[in-house]
Short mmCIF file of C-alpha atoms in Angstrom, two decimals:
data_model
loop_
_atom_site.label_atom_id
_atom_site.label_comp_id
_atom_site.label_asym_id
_atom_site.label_seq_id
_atom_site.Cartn_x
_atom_site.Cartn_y
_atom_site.Cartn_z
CA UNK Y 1 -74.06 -23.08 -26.49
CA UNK Y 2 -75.94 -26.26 -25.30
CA UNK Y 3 -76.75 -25.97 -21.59
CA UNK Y 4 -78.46 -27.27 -18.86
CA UNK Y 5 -80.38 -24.29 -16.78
CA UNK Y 6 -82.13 -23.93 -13.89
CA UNK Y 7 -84.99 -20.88 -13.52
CA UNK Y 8 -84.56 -20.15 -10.07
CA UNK Y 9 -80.96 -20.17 -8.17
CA UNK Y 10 -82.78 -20.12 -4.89
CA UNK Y 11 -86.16 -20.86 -3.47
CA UNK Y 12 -87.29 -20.39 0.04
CA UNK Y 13 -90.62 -22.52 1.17
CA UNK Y 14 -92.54 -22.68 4.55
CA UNK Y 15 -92.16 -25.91 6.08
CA UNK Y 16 -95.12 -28.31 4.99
CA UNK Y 17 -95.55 -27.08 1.76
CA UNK Y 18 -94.51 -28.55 -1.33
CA UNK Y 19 -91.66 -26.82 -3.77
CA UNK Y 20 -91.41 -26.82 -7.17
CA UNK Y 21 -87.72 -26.88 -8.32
CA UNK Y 22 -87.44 -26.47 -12.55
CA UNK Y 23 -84.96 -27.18 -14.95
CA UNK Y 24 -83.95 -26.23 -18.93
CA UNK Y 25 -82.52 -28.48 -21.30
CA UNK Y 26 -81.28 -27.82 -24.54
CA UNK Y 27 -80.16 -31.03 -25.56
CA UNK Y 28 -82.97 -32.77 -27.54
CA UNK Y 29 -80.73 -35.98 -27.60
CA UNK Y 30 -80.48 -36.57 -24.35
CA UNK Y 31 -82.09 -39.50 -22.85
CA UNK Y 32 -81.98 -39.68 -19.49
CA UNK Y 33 -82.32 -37.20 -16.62
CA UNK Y 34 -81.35 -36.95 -12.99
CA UNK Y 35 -82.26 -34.72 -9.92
CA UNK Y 36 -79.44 -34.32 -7.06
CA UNK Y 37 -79.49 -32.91 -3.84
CA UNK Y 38 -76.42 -31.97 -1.96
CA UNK Y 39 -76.35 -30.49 1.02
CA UNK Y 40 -73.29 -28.76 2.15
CA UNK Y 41 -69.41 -30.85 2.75
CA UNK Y 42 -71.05 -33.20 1.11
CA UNK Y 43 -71.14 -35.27 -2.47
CA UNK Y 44 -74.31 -34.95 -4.77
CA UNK Y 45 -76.81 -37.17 -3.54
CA UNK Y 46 -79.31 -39.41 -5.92
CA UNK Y 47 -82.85 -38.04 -5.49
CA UNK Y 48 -84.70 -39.48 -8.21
CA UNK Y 49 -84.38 -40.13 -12.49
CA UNK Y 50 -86.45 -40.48 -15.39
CA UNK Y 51 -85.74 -41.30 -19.00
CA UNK Y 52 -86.90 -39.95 -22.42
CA UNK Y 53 -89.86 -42.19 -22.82
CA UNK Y 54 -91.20 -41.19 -19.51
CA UNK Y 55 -93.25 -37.85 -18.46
CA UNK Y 56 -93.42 -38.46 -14.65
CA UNK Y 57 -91.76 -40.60 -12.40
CA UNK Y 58 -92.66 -40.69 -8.22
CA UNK Y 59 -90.52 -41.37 -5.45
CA UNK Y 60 -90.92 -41.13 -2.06
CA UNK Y 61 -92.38 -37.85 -1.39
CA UNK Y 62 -90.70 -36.33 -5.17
CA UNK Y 63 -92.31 -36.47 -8.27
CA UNK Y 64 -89.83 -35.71 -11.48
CA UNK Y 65 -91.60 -34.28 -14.66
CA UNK Y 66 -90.28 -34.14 -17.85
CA UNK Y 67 -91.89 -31.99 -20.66
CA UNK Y 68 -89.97 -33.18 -24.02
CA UNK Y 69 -91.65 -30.45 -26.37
CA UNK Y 70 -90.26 -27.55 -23.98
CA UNK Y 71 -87.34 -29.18 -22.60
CA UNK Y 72 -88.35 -28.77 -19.33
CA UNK Y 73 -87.60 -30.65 -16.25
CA UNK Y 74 -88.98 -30.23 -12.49
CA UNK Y 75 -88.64 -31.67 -9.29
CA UNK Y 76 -91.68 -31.44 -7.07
CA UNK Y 77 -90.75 -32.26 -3.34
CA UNK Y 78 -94.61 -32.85 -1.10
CA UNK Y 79 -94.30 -31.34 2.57
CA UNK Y 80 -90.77 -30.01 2.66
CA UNK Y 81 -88.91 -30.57 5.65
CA UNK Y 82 -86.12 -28.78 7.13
CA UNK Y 83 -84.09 -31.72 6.24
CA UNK Y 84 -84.81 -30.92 2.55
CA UNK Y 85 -82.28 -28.20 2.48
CA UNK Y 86 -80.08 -27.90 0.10
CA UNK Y 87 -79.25 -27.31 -3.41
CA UNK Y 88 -80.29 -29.65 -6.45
CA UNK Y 89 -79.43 -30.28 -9.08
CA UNK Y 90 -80.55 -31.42 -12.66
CA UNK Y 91 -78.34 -33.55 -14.73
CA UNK Y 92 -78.72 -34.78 -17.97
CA UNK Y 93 -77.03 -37.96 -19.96
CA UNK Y 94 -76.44 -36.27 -23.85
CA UNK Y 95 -75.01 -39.53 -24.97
CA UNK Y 96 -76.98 -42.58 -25.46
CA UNK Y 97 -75.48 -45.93 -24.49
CA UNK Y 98 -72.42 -43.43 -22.64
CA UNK Y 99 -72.06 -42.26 -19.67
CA UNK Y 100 -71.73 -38.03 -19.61
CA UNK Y 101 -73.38 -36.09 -17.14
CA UNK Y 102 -74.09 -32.76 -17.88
CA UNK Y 103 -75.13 -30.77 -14.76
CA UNK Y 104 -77.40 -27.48 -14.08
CA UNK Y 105 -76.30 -24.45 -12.19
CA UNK Y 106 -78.23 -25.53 -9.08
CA UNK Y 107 -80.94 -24.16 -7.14
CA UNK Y 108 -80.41 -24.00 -3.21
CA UNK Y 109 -83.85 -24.64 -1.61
CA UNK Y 110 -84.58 -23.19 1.85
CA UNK Y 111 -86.84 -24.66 4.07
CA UNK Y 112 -88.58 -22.17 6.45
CA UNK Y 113 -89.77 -23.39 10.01
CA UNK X 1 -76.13 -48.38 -4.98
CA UNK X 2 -72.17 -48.92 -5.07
CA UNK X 3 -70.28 -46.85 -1.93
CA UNK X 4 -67.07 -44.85 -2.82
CA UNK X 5 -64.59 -43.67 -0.67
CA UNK X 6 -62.78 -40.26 -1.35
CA UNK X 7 -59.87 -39.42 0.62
CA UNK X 8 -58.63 -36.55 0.99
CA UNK X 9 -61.69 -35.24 2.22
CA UNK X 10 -59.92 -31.90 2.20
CA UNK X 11 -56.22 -30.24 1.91
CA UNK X 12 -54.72 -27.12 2.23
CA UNK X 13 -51.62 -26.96 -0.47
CA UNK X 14 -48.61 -24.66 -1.14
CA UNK X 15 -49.03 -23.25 -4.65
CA UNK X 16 -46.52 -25.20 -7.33
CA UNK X 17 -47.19 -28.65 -5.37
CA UNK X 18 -49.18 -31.58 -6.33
CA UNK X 19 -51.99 -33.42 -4.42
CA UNK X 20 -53.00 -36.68 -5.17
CA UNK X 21 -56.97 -37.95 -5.02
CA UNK X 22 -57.77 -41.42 -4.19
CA UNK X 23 -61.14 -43.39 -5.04
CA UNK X 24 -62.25 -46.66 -3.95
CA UNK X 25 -65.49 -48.28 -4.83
CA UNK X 26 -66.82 -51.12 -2.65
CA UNK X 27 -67.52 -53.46 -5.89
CA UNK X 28 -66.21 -53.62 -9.91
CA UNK X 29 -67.21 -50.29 -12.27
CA UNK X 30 -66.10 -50.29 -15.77
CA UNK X 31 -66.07 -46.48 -15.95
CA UNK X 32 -65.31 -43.81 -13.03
CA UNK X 33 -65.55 -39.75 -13.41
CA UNK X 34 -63.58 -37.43 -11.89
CA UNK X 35 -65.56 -33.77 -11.46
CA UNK X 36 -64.34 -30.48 -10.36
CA UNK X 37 -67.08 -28.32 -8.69
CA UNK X 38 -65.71 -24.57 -8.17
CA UNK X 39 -67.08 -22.63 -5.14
CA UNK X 40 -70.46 -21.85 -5.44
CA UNK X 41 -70.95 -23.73 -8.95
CA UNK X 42 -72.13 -27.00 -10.24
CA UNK X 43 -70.20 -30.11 -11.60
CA UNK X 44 -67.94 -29.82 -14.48
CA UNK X 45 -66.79 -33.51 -15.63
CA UNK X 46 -62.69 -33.39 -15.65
CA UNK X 47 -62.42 -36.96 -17.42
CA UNK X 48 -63.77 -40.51 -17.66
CA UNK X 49 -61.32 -42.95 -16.77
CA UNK X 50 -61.31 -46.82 -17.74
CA UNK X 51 -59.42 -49.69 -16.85
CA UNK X 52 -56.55 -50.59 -18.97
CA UNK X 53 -56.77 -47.34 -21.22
CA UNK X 54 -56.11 -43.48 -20.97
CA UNK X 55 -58.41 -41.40 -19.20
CA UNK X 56 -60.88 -39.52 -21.50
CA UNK X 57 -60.56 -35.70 -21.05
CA UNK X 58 -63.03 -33.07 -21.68
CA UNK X 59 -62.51 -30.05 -23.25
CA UNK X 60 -60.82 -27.60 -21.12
CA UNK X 61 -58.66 -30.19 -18.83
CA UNK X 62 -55.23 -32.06 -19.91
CA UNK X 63 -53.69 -35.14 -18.94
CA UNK X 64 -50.39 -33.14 -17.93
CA UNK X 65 -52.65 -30.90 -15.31
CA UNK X 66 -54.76 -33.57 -14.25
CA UNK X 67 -53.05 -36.98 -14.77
CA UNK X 68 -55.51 -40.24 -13.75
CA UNK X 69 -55.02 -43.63 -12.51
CA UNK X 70 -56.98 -46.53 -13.16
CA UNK X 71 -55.00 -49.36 -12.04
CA UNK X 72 -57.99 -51.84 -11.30
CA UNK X 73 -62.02 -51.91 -11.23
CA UNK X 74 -62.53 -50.63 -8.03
CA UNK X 75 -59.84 -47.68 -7.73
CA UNK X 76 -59.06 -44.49 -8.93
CA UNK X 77 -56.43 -41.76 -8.57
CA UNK X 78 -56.44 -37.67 -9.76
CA UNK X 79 -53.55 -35.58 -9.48
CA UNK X 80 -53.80 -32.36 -9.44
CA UNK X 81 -50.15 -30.86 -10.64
CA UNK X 82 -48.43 -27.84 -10.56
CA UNK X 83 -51.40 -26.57 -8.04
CA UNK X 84 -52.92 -22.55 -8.49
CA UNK X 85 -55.05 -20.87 -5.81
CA UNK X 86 -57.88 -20.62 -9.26
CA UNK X 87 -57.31 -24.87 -8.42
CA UNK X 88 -59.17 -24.61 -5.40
CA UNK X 89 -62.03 -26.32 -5.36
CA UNK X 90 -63.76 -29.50 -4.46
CA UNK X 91 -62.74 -32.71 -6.66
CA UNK X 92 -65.75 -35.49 -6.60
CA UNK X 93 -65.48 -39.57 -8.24
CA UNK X 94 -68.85 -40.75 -9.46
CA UNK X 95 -69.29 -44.35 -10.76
CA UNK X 96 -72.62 -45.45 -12.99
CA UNK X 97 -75.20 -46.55 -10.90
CA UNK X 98 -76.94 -49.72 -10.43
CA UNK X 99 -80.43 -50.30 -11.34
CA UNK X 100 -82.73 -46.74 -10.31
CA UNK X 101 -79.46 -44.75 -8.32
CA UNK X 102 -78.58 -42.59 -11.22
CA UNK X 103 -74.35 -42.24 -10.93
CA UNK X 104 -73.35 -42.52 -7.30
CA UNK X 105 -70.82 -39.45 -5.84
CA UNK X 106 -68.05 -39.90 -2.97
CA UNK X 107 -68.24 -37.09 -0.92
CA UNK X 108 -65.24 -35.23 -2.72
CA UNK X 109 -62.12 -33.95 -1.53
CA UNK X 110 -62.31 -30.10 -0.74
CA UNK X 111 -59.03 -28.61 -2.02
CA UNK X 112 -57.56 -25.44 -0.77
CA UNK X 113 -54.61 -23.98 -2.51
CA UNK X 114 -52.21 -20.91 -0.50
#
């Protein structure tokens, strides 16, 4: 079936360096994408989105890719901090003008000291 | 970005019993979601639930297991009925977002069930 996958379930990175978190889509309708972070006891946490008729969005220290012709997604976090965590993940929105978020499996980052 | 409050924030329930989820949102949604996230696993949507109409199920859940309220704009209720240790898990309310903050997430209610 239709799913939203991640590549990695964990990823361990040296403090300082920047991680590279992807994500598989399957769902050519979708229109809108969303990277989470939750860290443990708590709710997901808003990180950073990007619609269909986008191929990069920045943040604050996060950059969000999005590779229509693969159905690929990433989430690139510059000099990780041990505040960083957690595990994300990527949701996507199959239903245009409706509100359904389908979610990844997750990938729990580690940041190494 | 809107602020929701989720209380429980955890329980510990007798098998057979029922537990009731509250959600409060510090300003006027149209739509609220109620998601289940199993240990260890991601976010499953349970149901979308509007004001002044029945809660919209997805596959998988009923209204008989999982019965919502949606008496008003800003609140929210899921039961969680005839409770099953396979049950436990945590149970999260997310409204649409404002603007760039994606759907907003209380902080879910972690549900243990003995």
């Amino acid at each position: 079936g239709e799913s939203v996958g991640l590549h990695l379930p964990t990823l361990s990175v040296q403090e300082g360096d920047n991680s590279i978190i992807n994500c598989a889509y399957s769902n050519s309708a979708s229109d809108y994408f969303i990277w989470y972070k939750q860290e443990s006891g708590k709710g997901p946490q808003f990180i950073i989105d990007i619609r269909s008729n986008m191929d990069k969005r920045q943040g604050q220290r996060v950059t969000v890719l999005l590779n229509k012709t693969v159905k690929h997604l990433s989430l690139q976090i510059a000099a990780t901090q041990p505040g960083d965590s957690a595990v994300y993940f990527c949701a996507e929105n199959r239903k245009t003008g409706a509100n359904n978020l389908f979610f990844g499996t997750g990938t729990r980052l580690t940041v190494i000291p | 970005s809107a602020v929701i409050s989720q209380k429980p924030s955890r329980d510990i329930c007798q098998r057979g019993t029922s537990l009731t989820i509250q959600c409060q949102v510090d300003s006027q949604v149209t739509m609220m979601f109620w998601y289940r996230q199993q240990p260890g696993q991601s976010l499953t949507l349970i149901a979308t639930a509007n004001q002044g109409s029945e809660a919209t199920y997805e596959s998988g859940f009923v209204i008989d297991k999982f019965p919502i309220s949606r008496p008003n704009l800003t609140f929210s209720t899921l039961t969680v009925s005839n409770m099953s240790p396979e049950d436990s898990s945590i149970y999260l309310c997310s409204v649409e977002g404002q603007g760039d903050y994606g759907y907003t997430f209380g902080s879910g209610t972690r549900l243990t069930v003995v």
